[in-house]
């Protein structure tokens, strides 16, 4: 019988028994597996015969929860990086680009993904903007979702982030979206974002149709979610010894999978992607067969990808040849039965520019900033509170955002700050200033706050890569450095800039929507590594300072954040003043 490709002398992973079938053969025809089982080369007339030499054959890895924009590169560049990690299918949710350009942002990300080697399925961003307490460049409304669903290229509704309103406000936009989706698209998977929720609140979210969670898990939360029928997506920050021991010792394989969510460019190059998570799970004591299952079969099942996730007749011929199972040494990767990556051959990426419409490179609509833009005025209602008239001098109790290493959560701290001539003397307070400026030309909003803890001790950092609104965010210890950092980012139409004593230490340009670059992955990786080192040199103490600062404006991540509307008490779901009443 004819076959396009025959793989012999190979140990094939059987997803249905979660074991390797030793010394099997696998035949591929028209990009799909035709036969998998015992036998030899005499069974088929194959155009290509691959002698695996006793290596292990596993399905292509599937990551069902990630954001391409977190890697700051285009879909084409992202695909280049993923293939070398054995990742052949992903579900991407472009809510970062949606916050910048709305429906068009999603459509253009999808268009940029159609010719990539990796199969890129898409989730509809469900929370754009993430809350009503911020200004974005675009939004995703119910009618936009209908447009996207009509393409047939959407695989799920992306993570419901505004869980507070789902519980507290029956008439909120998010509940309207959920009701619309459940009524008109009852088979569509709905993804969740439910940090720390337990008891009745958790069950109310599940009742609303949100039946997965990818946030940081504790044993208590994990047990509560599984018991209530939730599917758990385990990212690296949830891979604590306690959680991994629970997953290893209990029969819960059908209830979880591994995901990455957000991966920095240098981490992708140096550590890998989903393969790194699988490798880590094995190193933490999980059987290789079980770790592979959680990165292939269960994610495929969750997203109703019935054509992939296993090596079996009729399935897409996406597979990886691995020489060492315990450290997941990836030798070759095949996509639709064709070799896409070989560890023993050159693997280079060419730079492709102009992948998006011209206006995607002109999204920062801000004039240059000056000294007055970093004054914290007592007359500002976001500082004093609506309708509050403060004296021009004296000491005031102020809310301070306290950064803590190991988490993107920011705690609230109350501290006294002196004032004079109608301004807070923040440069003398022992804290840095954090400021955000609406950059889409919508309303000119801005807000100021104070920040301390494990953040910078000198200099300044500015960025338009600030989740989820991606307005210009600036943190600094003095006005001069803040001005230089901010104006450098404005001039490059987005990115990051780190400054100390009037000198630019690092500048990463992100001109596509203010959040992506078209540079090759190797170049971006080097730039991000330099950026991280520059941030740490200012005294930042954090395992991931880039993710830390970029989530200071994420108004769904506890506890005190900042947007152009002002300081946000995340748990209360409201704007609060800088000065405590």
Coordinates of C-alpha atoms in Angstrom, one line a residue:
X1 CA 0.0 0.0 0.0
X2 CA 1.2 3.5 -0.8
X3 CA 2.2 6.0 1.8
X4 CA 3.9 9.4 1.7
X5 CA 6.1 8.7 4.7
X6 CA 6.9 5.7 6.8
X7 CA 8.6 6.0 10.2
X8 CA 10.3 2.7 11.4
X9 CA 12.1 1.6 14.5
X10 CA 10.2 4.0 16.7
X11 CA 8.7 3.9 20.1
X12 CA 5.2 5.5 19.5
X13 CA 3.3 7.2 22.3
X14 CA -0.2 5.8 22.6
X15 CA -2.4 8.5 24.2
X16 CA -5.2 6.1 24.9
X17 CA -3.2 3.9 27.1
X18 CA -0.7 6.6 28.1
X19 CA 2.3 4.4 27.3
X20 CA 4.9 3.8 24.6
X21 CA 4.5 1.0 22.1
X22 CA 7.9 -0.2 21.4
X23 CA 9.5 -0.7 17.9
X24 CA 6.4 0.2 16.0
X25 CA 5.9 1.8 12.6
X26 CA 3.8 4.8 11.6
X27 CA 2.6 5.5 8.0
X28 CA 1.6 9.0 6.8
X29 CA -0.7 9.8 3.8
X30 CA -1.8 13.2 2.8
X31 CA -0.7 14.8 6.0
X32 CA -2.5 12.4 8.3
X33 CA -1.5 9.1 10.0
X34 CA -2.7 6.1 8.0
X35 CA -1.4 3.3 10.2
X36 CA 0.3 3.1 13.6
X37 CA 1.3 -0.3 14.9
X38 CA 3.6 -3.3 14.6
X39 CA 5.2 -4.1 11.3
X40 CA 8.1 -3.2 9.0
X41 CA 9.0 -1.3 5.8
X42 CA 7.6 -4.1 3.6
X43 CA 4.1 -3.1 4.6
X44 CA 4.1 0.1 2.5
X45 CA 5.5 1.6 -0.7
X46 CA 6.6 4.9 0.9
X47 CA 8.1 8.0 -0.8
X48 CA 10.1 8.6 2.3
X49 CA 11.3 6.2 5.0
X50 CA 12.6 7.6 8.3
X51 CA 14.6 5.3 10.5
X52 CA 13.9 6.7 14.0
X53 CA 16.7 4.5 15.4
X54 CA 14.8 3.6 18.6
X55 CA 13.8 7.2 19.4
X56 CA 10.5 8.2 20.9
X57 CA 7.7 9.6 18.8
X58 CA 5.2 11.9 20.6
X59 CA 2.3 14.1 19.3
X60 CA 3.0 17.7 18.5
X61 CA 2.5 19.7 21.6
X62 CA -0.7 21.8 21.9
X63 CA -0.9 25.0 24.0
X64 CA -4.5 26.1 24.4
X65 CA -4.0 29.3 26.4
X66 CA -1.4 31.9 25.4
X67 CA -1.0 35.4 24.2
X68 CA 1.4 35.9 21.2
X69 CA 1.8 39.5 22.2
X70 CA 3.4 38.5 25.5
X71 CA 6.4 37.4 23.4
X72 CA 6.3 40.8 21.7
X73 CA 6.7 39.4 18.2
X74 CA 4.5 38.8 15.2
X75 CA 2.7 35.4 14.6
X76 CA 5.3 34.5 12.0
X77 CA 8.2 35.0 14.3
X78 CA 6.3 33.2 17.1
X79 CA 5.7 30.2 14.9
X80 CA 9.4 30.1 14.1
X81 CA 10.2 29.8 17.8
X82 CA 7.4 27.4 18.7
X83 CA 8.3 24.7 16.1
X84 CA 11.8 24.2 17.5
X85 CA 10.1 23.5 20.8
X86 CA 7.8 20.8 19.4
X87 CA 4.7 23.0 19.6
X88 CA 2.6 22.5 16.5
X89 CA -0.8 23.8 17.5
X90 CA -1.9 26.8 19.7
X91 CA -5.0 28.7 20.8
X92 CA -4.1 32.3 20.9
X93 CA -6.1 35.1 22.4
X94 CA -5.1 38.5 21.0
X95 CA -6.7 40.6 23.6
X96 CA -3.6 42.9 23.8
X97 CA -3.9 43.8 20.1
X98 CA -7.7 44.0 20.6
X99 CA -7.2 46.6 23.3
X100 CA -5.2 48.7 20.8
X101 CA -7.3 48.2 17.6
X102 CA -10.5 46.4 18.6
X103 CA -12.0 44.1 16.0
X104 CA -9.4 45.0 13.4
X105 CA -6.6 44.1 15.8
X106 CA -8.0 40.6 16.1
X107 CA -8.7 40.2 12.4
X108 CA -5.1 41.3 11.5
X109 CA -3.6 38.9 14.0
X110 CA -5.6 36.1 12.4
X111 CA -4.6 37.2 8.9
X112 CA -0.9 37.2 10.0
X113 CA -1.3 33.7 11.3
X114 CA -2.8 32.0 8.2
X115 CA 0.5 31.1 6.5
X116 CA 2.5 30.1 9.6
X117 CA 3.9 26.6 10.1
X118 CA 2.2 26.3 13.5
X119 CA -1.6 25.9 13.4
X120 CA -2.9 29.0 15.1
X121 CA -6.5 28.8 16.3
X122 CA -8.0 31.8 17.9
X123 CA -10.0 32.7 21.0
X124 CA -12.3 35.8 20.9
X125 CA -11.1 38.4 23.4
X126 CA -14.0 38.5 25.8
X127 CA -12.9 41.4 28.1
X128 CA -11.9 44.3 25.9
X129 CA -11.6 46.6 27.7
X130 CA -10.9 44.4 30.8
X131 CA -12.9 46.7 33.0
X132 CA -14.9 49.9 32.5
X133 CA -12.2 51.7 34.6
X134 CA -9.7 52.3 31.8
X135 CA -9.4 53.8 28.3
X136 CA -8.3 51.6 25.4
X137 CA -7.8 52.1 21.7
X138 CA -10.5 49.6 20.8
X139 CA -13.2 47.4 22.2
X140 CA -14.8 44.0 21.4
X141 CA -18.6 44.2 21.4
X142 CA -21.1 41.4 20.9
X143 CA -21.6 42.3 17.3
X144 CA -17.8 42.0 16.8
X145 CA -17.9 38.5 18.3
X146 CA -20.6 37.6 15.8
X147 CA -18.4 38.8 12.9
X148 CA -15.5 36.7 14.2
X149 CA -17.5 33.6 14.8
X150 CA -18.9 33.9 11.2
X151 CA -15.4 33.2 9.9
X152 CA -15.3 29.7 11.2
X153 CA -11.8 30.3 12.6
X154 CA -12.7 30.8 16.2
X155 CA -12.3 27.9 18.6
X156 CA -13.4 29.5 21.9
X157 CA -14.4 32.5 23.9
X158 CA -11.3 33.8 25.6
X159 CA -10.8 34.2 29.3
X160 CA -13.5 36.0 31.1
X161 CA -11.4 38.4 33.2
X162 CA -13.9 40.7 34.8
X163 CA -15.1 38.0 37.3
X164 CA -16.1 40.7 39.8
X165 CA -18.8 42.1 37.6
X166 CA -20.0 38.7 36.6
X167 CA -20.8 38.0 40.2
X168 CA -22.0 41.5 41.3
X169 CA -23.7 43.0 38.3
X170 CA -26.2 40.9 36.3
X171 CA -26.6 43.6 33.7
X172 CA -22.8 44.1 33.1
X173 CA -21.3 43.8 29.6
X174 CA -19.6 40.5 30.5
X175 CA -22.8 38.9 31.6
X176 CA -24.5 40.1 28.4
X177 CA -21.7 38.5 26.4
X178 CA -22.0 35.2 28.3
X179 CA -25.8 35.1 27.8
X180 CA -25.4 35.8 24.1
X181 CA -22.8 33.1 23.6
X182 CA -24.7 30.5 25.5
X183 CA -27.9 31.2 23.6
X184 CA -26.5 31.5 20.1
X185 CA -23.3 29.4 20.2
X186 CA -24.1 26.8 22.9
X187 CA -21.2 24.5 21.9
X188 CA -18.5 27.2 22.1
X189 CA -15.9 26.6 24.8
X190 CA -15.7 29.5 27.4
X191 CA -12.4 30.1 29.1
X192 CA -12.1 31.6 32.6
X193 CA -9.9 33.7 34.8
X194 CA -10.9 33.1 38.5
X195 CA -8.0 33.8 40.9
X196 CA -8.6 32.7 44.5
X197 CA -12.3 32.4 44.1
X198 CA -14.0 29.7 46.2
X199 CA -17.4 28.6 47.5
X200 CA -20.5 30.3 46.2
X201 CA -18.7 32.9 44.1
X202 CA -16.8 30.2 42.2
X203 CA -19.9 28.2 41.6
X204 CA -21.8 31.3 40.3
X205 CA -19.1 31.7 37.7
X206 CA -19.4 28.1 36.6
X207 CA -23.1 28.5 36.5
X208 CA -22.6 31.5 34.2
X209 CA -20.8 29.1 31.8
X210 CA -17.2 29.8 32.8
X211 CA -15.7 26.3 33.3
X212 CA -11.9 26.6 33.2
X213 CA -9.3 28.5 35.1
X214 CA -5.6 29.1 34.2
X215 CA -4.7 31.4 37.2
X216 CA -2.3 30.6 40.1
X217 CA -3.6 27.5 41.9
X218 CA -3.4 26.4 45.5
X219 CA -4.3 22.9 46.6
X220 CA -7.6 24.2 48.1
X221 CA -8.5 26.0 44.9
X222 CA -7.5 23.1 42.7
X223 CA -9.6 20.6 44.6
X224 CA -12.6 23.0 44.7
X225 CA -12.4 23.6 40.9
X226 CA -12.1 20.0 39.9
X227 CA -14.9 19.0 42.3
X228 CA -17.1 21.5 40.7
X229 CA -16.4 20.3 37.2
X230 CA -13.9 23.0 36.2
X231 CA -11.0 22.3 33.8
X232 CA -7.6 23.5 35.1
X233 CA -4.9 24.9 32.9
X234 CA -1.6 24.6 34.8
X235 CA 1.0 27.3 33.9
X236 CA 4.5 27.3 35.4
X237 CA 3.6 29.6 38.4
X238 CA 1.1 26.9 39.6
X239 CA 3.8 24.2 39.4
X240 CA 4.5 24.2 43.1
X241 CA 5.7 21.0 44.8
X242 CA 2.3 20.7 46.5
X243 CA 0.3 21.1 43.3
X244 CA 2.5 18.8 41.3
X245 CA 2.3 16.1 44.0
X246 CA -1.4 16.4 44.0
X247 CA -1.6 16.0 40.2
X248 CA 0.8 13.1 40.3
X249 CA -0.9 11.2 43.1
X250 CA -4.6 11.7 42.2
X251 CA -6.6 10.4 39.2
X252 CA -7.2 13.8 37.6
X253 CA -5.5 13.5 34.3
X254 CA -8.7 14.3 32.4
X255 CA -9.2 17.5 34.4
X256 CA -6.1 19.5 33.6
X257 CA -3.5 20.3 31.0
X258 CA -0.3 22.4 30.8
X259 CA -0.3 25.9 29.2
X260 CA 2.2 28.8 29.1
X261 CA 0.0 31.9 29.0
X262 CA 2.8 34.4 28.8
X263 CA 6.4 33.7 27.7
X264 CA 9.1 36.3 27.3
X265 CA 11.2 36.2 24.1
X266 CA 14.5 35.5 25.9
X267 CA 12.8 32.7 27.9
X268 CA 11.5 31.2 24.7
X269 CA 15.0 31.1 23.1
X270 CA 16.8 30.0 26.2
X271 CA 14.4 27.6 28.0
X272 CA 11.7 26.8 25.5
X273 CA 7.9 27.0 25.5
X274 CA 5.4 24.3 26.4
X275 CA 8.3 21.8 26.1
X276 CA 9.9 23.5 29.1
X277 CA 6.7 23.0 31.1
X278 CA 6.6 19.3 30.2
X279 CA 10.3 18.9 31.0
X280 CA 9.8 20.6 34.4
X281 CA 6.9 18.3 35.2
X282 CA 9.0 15.3 34.5
X283 CA 11.8 16.6 36.6
X284 CA 9.3 17.2 39.4
X285 CA 8.4 13.5 39.4
X286 CA 5.5 13.2 36.9
X287 CA 5.8 10.2 34.6
X288 CA 6.9 11.3 31.1
X289 CA 3.8 9.6 29.7
X290 CA 1.5 11.6 32.0
X291 CA 3.3 14.9 31.3
X292 CA 3.1 14.4 27.5
X293 CA -0.6 13.6 27.9
X294 CA -1.2 16.9 29.6
X295 CA 0.4 18.8 26.8
X296 CA -1.3 16.9 23.9
X297 CA -4.4 14.8 24.5
X298 CA -6.2 16.8 27.2
X299 CA -5.7 20.2 25.6
X300 CA -7.0 18.8 22.3
X301 CA -10.0 17.4 24.1
X302 CA -10.7 20.6 26.0
X303 CA -10.8 22.6 22.7
X304 CA -12.7 19.9 20.8
X305 CA -9.7 19.4 18.4
X306 CA -10.8 15.9 17.4
X307 CA -8.2 15.7 14.6
X308 CA -5.1 16.0 16.7
X309 CA -3.5 15.4 20.1
X310 CA -2.6 11.7 19.5
X311 CA -0.7 9.5 17.1
X312 CA -3.5 7.4 15.6
X313 CA -5.2 6.7 12.2
X314 CA -6.9 9.8 10.8
X315 CA -5.1 12.3 13.1
X316 CA -3.0 15.1 11.7
X317 CA 0.6 13.9 11.3
X318 CA 2.1 16.4 13.7
X319 CA 4.8 14.7 15.7
X320 CA 8.1 15.1 17.5
X321 CA 11.1 12.7 17.6
X322 CA 12.7 12.7 21.0
X323 CA 16.0 11.1 21.8
X324 CA 15.9 11.4 25.6
X325 CA 12.5 11.1 27.1
X326 CA 13.4 12.4 30.6
X327 CA 14.8 15.7 29.4
X328 CA 12.6 15.8 26.3
X329 CA 15.5 16.3 23.9
X330 CA 13.8 17.3 20.7
X331 CA 15.6 16.1 17.6
X332 CA 13.1 16.7 14.8
X333 CA 9.6 18.2 14.5
X334 CA 7.2 17.2 11.7
X335 CA 4.1 19.2 10.7
X336 CA 1.5 17.5 8.6
X337 CA 4.0 14.8 7.9
X338 CA 6.7 17.2 6.6
X339 CA 9.9 18.1 8.5
X340 CA 9.7 21.6 10.0
X341 CA 12.6 21.5 12.3
X342 CA 15.8 19.5 12.7
X343 CA 18.2 20.1 15.6
X344 CA 21.1 19.0 13.4
X345 CA 20.4 21.5 10.6
X346 CA 20.6 25.3 10.4
X347 CA 17.4 27.0 11.6
X348 CA 17.4 30.7 10.7
X349 CA 14.7 33.3 10.4
X350 CA 14.5 36.1 7.9
X351 CA 13.2 39.5 8.9
X352 CA 9.8 40.3 7.4
X353 CA 8.6 43.9 7.7
X354 CA 5.2 45.5 6.9
X355 CA 3.1 42.6 8.0
X356 CA 0.3 44.9 9.2
X357 CA -1.6 47.9 7.8
X358 CA 0.3 51.2 7.9
X359 CA -1.7 52.7 10.7
X360 CA -0.7 49.8 13.0
X361 CA 2.7 51.5 13.2
X362 CA 1.2 54.9 14.3
X363 CA -0.8 54.0 17.4
X364 CA 0.9 56.3 20.0
X365 CA -0.9 59.6 19.7
X366 CA 0.8 61.5 22.4
X367 CA 2.7 64.8 22.4
X368 CA 6.1 64.9 24.2
X369 CA 5.9 65.2 27.9
X370 CA 7.5 67.8 30.2
X371 CA 8.1 68.6 33.9
X372 CA 4.6 69.7 34.6
X373 CA 3.3 66.3 33.4
X374 CA 4.9 64.6 36.4
X375 CA 3.6 67.0 39.1
X376 CA 1.1 65.4 41.4
X377 CA -1.4 68.2 42.0
X378 CA -3.6 68.3 45.0
X379 CA -6.3 69.8 42.9
X380 CA -6.5 66.7 40.7
X381 CA -9.7 64.8 41.7
X382 CA -7.9 61.5 41.1
X383 CA -5.4 62.6 43.8
X384 CA -7.7 64.2 46.4
X385 CA -11.0 62.5 45.5
X386 CA -14.1 63.9 43.8
X387 CA -15.3 67.1 45.3
X388 CA -12.6 67.3 47.9
X389 CA -10.8 70.6 48.4
X390 CA -7.4 70.2 50.0
X391 CA -5.2 72.9 51.5
X392 CA -2.0 73.8 49.6
X393 CA 0.4 72.3 52.1
X394 CA 0.7 69.8 54.9
X395 CA 1.0 66.1 55.3
X396 CA -1.4 63.6 53.7
X397 CA -1.9 59.9 54.1
X398 CA -1.5 58.4 50.7
X399 CA -2.1 55.0 49.1
X400 CA 1.1 53.4 47.8
X401 CA 1.3 50.5 45.4
X402 CA 3.8 48.0 47.0
X403 CA 5.5 45.6 44.5
X404 CA 6.5 42.2 45.8
X405 CA 8.9 39.8 44.2
X406 CA 7.4 36.5 43.2
X407 CA 4.0 37.9 42.2
X408 CA 2.3 40.4 39.9
X409 CA -0.1 41.2 42.7
X410 CA 0.5 44.7 44.1
X411 CA -0.5 45.4 47.7
X412 CA -1.9 48.7 49.1
X413 CA 0.1 50.5 51.8
X414 CA -0.8 53.8 53.5
X415 CA 2.1 56.3 54.1
X416 CA 2.4 60.0 54.9
X417 CA 3.6 62.3 52.2
X418 CA 4.4 66.0 52.5
X419 CA 3.0 68.7 50.2
X420 CA 3.8 72.2 49.3
X421 CA 2.3 74.8 46.9
X422 CA -0.5 72.5 45.9
X423 CA 1.7 69.5 45.0
X424 CA 2.7 66.3 46.7
X425 CA 6.5 66.3 47.3
X426 CA 6.7 62.8 46.0
X427 CA 10.5 63.0 45.2
X428 CA 11.1 63.5 48.9
X429 CA 8.7 60.8 50.0
X430 CA 11.0 57.7 49.7
X431 CA 8.6 56.3 47.0
X432 CA 8.7 56.4 43.3
X433 CA 6.0 58.0 41.1
X434 CA 3.9 55.9 38.8
X435 CA 2.0 57.7 36.1
X436 CA -0.1 56.6 33.1
X437 CA -1.1 58.6 30.1
X438 CA -3.9 57.7 27.6
X439 CA -2.1 57.4 24.3
X440 CA -4.8 56.7 21.7
X441 CA -6.1 60.3 21.4
X442 CA -9.4 59.4 22.9
X443 CA -9.7 61.7 26.0
X444 CA -6.3 62.8 27.1
X445 CA -6.7 61.1 30.5
X446 CA -3.8 60.7 32.9
X447 CA -3.3 59.5 36.5
X448 CA -0.6 59.6 39.1
X449 CA 0.3 57.4 42.0
X450 CA 3.1 56.3 44.4
X451 CA 4.9 53.0 44.2
X452 CA 7.4 51.2 46.5
X453 CA 8.5 47.8 47.7
X454 CA 10.6 45.8 45.2
X455 CA 10.4 48.3 42.4
X456 CA 13.2 50.6 41.1
X457 CA 15.3 52.6 43.6
X458 CA 16.6 55.1 41.0
X459 CA 16.1 56.2 37.4
X460 CA 13.0 55.6 35.4
X461 CA 11.2 53.1 33.2
X462 CA 8.5 53.9 30.5
X463 CA 6.5 51.5 28.4
X464 CA 3.4 51.2 26.2
X465 CA 3.4 47.4 26.9
X466 CA 1.1 47.8 29.9
X467 CA -1.6 45.2 30.3
X468 CA -4.4 45.4 29.3
X469 CA -5.0 48.9 28.1
X470 CA -1.4 49.5 26.8
X471 CA -1.4 53.2 27.6
X472 CA 1.9 54.9 28.3
X473 CA 3.1 53.8 31.8
X474 CA 6.0 55.5 33.6
X475 CA 7.7 54.7 36.9
X476 CA 10.5 56.9 38.1
X477 CA 12.4 58.3 41.1
X478 CA 12.9 61.8 39.5
X479 CA 11.1 63.8 36.8
X480 CA 14.0 64.3 34.5
X481 CA 14.6 60.6 33.9
X482 CA 10.8 60.0 33.6
X483 CA 10.6 62.6 30.9
X484 CA 13.5 61.1 28.9
X485 CA 12.1 57.6 29.2
X486 CA 8.6 58.6 28.3
X487 CA 9.6 60.7 25.3
X488 CA 11.9 58.0 24.0
X489 CA 9.0 55.6 23.9
X490 CA 6.7 58.1 22.3
X491 CA 9.3 58.8 19.6
X492 CA 9.6 55.1 18.7
X493 CA 5.8 54.6 18.6
X494 CA 5.9 52.3 21.6
X495 CA 8.2 50.0 23.5
X496 CA 10.3 50.1 26.7
X497 CA 12.9 52.6 27.8
X498 CA 15.1 52.4 30.9
X499 CA 16.9 55.6 32.0
X500 CA 19.3 56.5 34.8
X501 CA 20.9 59.9 35.4
X502 CA 19.8 61.2 32.0
X503 CA 21.2 58.3 30.1
X504 CA 19.2 55.7 28.2
X505 CA 20.4 52.2 29.4
X506 CA 18.0 50.2 27.3
X507 CA 15.4 50.9 24.6
X508 CA 13.3 48.2 23.1
X509 CA 11.2 49.5 20.2
X510 CA 7.7 47.9 19.7
X511 CA 6.3 49.9 16.8
X512 CA 3.4 47.5 15.8
X513 CA 0.5 48.7 17.9
X514 CA 3.0 49.8 20.6
X515 CA 3.3 46.2 21.7
X516 CA 5.0 44.1 18.9
X517 CA 8.3 44.2 16.9
X518 CA 9.0 42.6 13.5
X519 CA 12.6 41.9 14.4
X520 CA 13.7 38.2 14.3
X521 CA 13.3 36.2 17.6
X522 CA 17.0 36.0 18.2
X523 CA 17.3 39.8 18.0
X524 CA 14.3 40.4 20.2
X525 CA 15.6 37.9 22.7
X526 CA 18.9 39.7 23.1
X527 CA 17.1 43.1 23.4
X528 CA 14.8 41.8 26.1
X529 CA 17.7 40.3 28.0
X530 CA 19.4 43.6 27.9
X531 CA 16.2 45.3 29.0
X532 CA 15.7 43.0 32.0
X533 CA 19.3 43.6 33.1
X534 CA 18.8 47.4 32.9
X535 CA 15.7 47.2 35.0
X536 CA 17.4 45.1 37.6
X537 CA 20.3 47.6 37.6
X538 CA 17.9 50.2 38.9
X539 CA 17.2 48.2 42.0
X540 CA 14.2 46.3 40.7
X541 CA 13.9 43.1 42.7
X542 CA 11.6 40.6 40.8
X543 CA 11.9 37.3 39.1
X544 CA 10.3 38.9 36.0
X545 CA 10.5 42.7 36.2
X546 CA 9.1 43.1 32.7
X547 CA 5.9 41.3 33.5
X548 CA 5.8 43.0 36.9
X549 CA 5.8 46.5 35.6
X550 CA 3.5 45.7 32.6
X551 CA 0.8 44.5 35.0
X552 CA 0.8 47.6 37.2
X553 CA -2.1 48.8 35.1
X554 CA -3.9 45.4 35.0
X555 CA -7.1 46.3 36.8
X556 CA -8.3 42.7 37.3
X557 CA -5.2 41.6 39.1
X558 CA -5.2 42.3 42.9
X559 CA -5.0 44.5 44.8
X560 CA -4.1 48.1 44.0
X561 CA -3.4 49.1 40.3
X562 CA -3.5 52.2 38.2
X563 CA -5.2 53.1 34.9
X564 CA -5.9 56.5 33.2
X565 CA -9.0 56.6 35.4
X566 CA -6.9 56.6 38.6
X567 CA -5.9 54.1 41.3
X568 CA -8.0 51.0 41.2
X569 CA -9.0 49.0 44.2
X570 CA -9.3 45.7 42.3
X571 CA -11.0 43.7 45.0
X572 CA -13.7 46.4 45.4
X573 CA -13.9 47.0 41.7
X574 CA -13.7 50.8 42.0
X575 CA -11.5 53.8 41.5
X576 CA -10.0 55.3 44.7
X577 CA -8.2 58.5 45.4
X578 CA -4.4 58.7 45.9
X579 CA -5.0 60.5 49.2
X580 CA -7.0 58.6 51.8
X581 CA -10.1 60.4 52.8

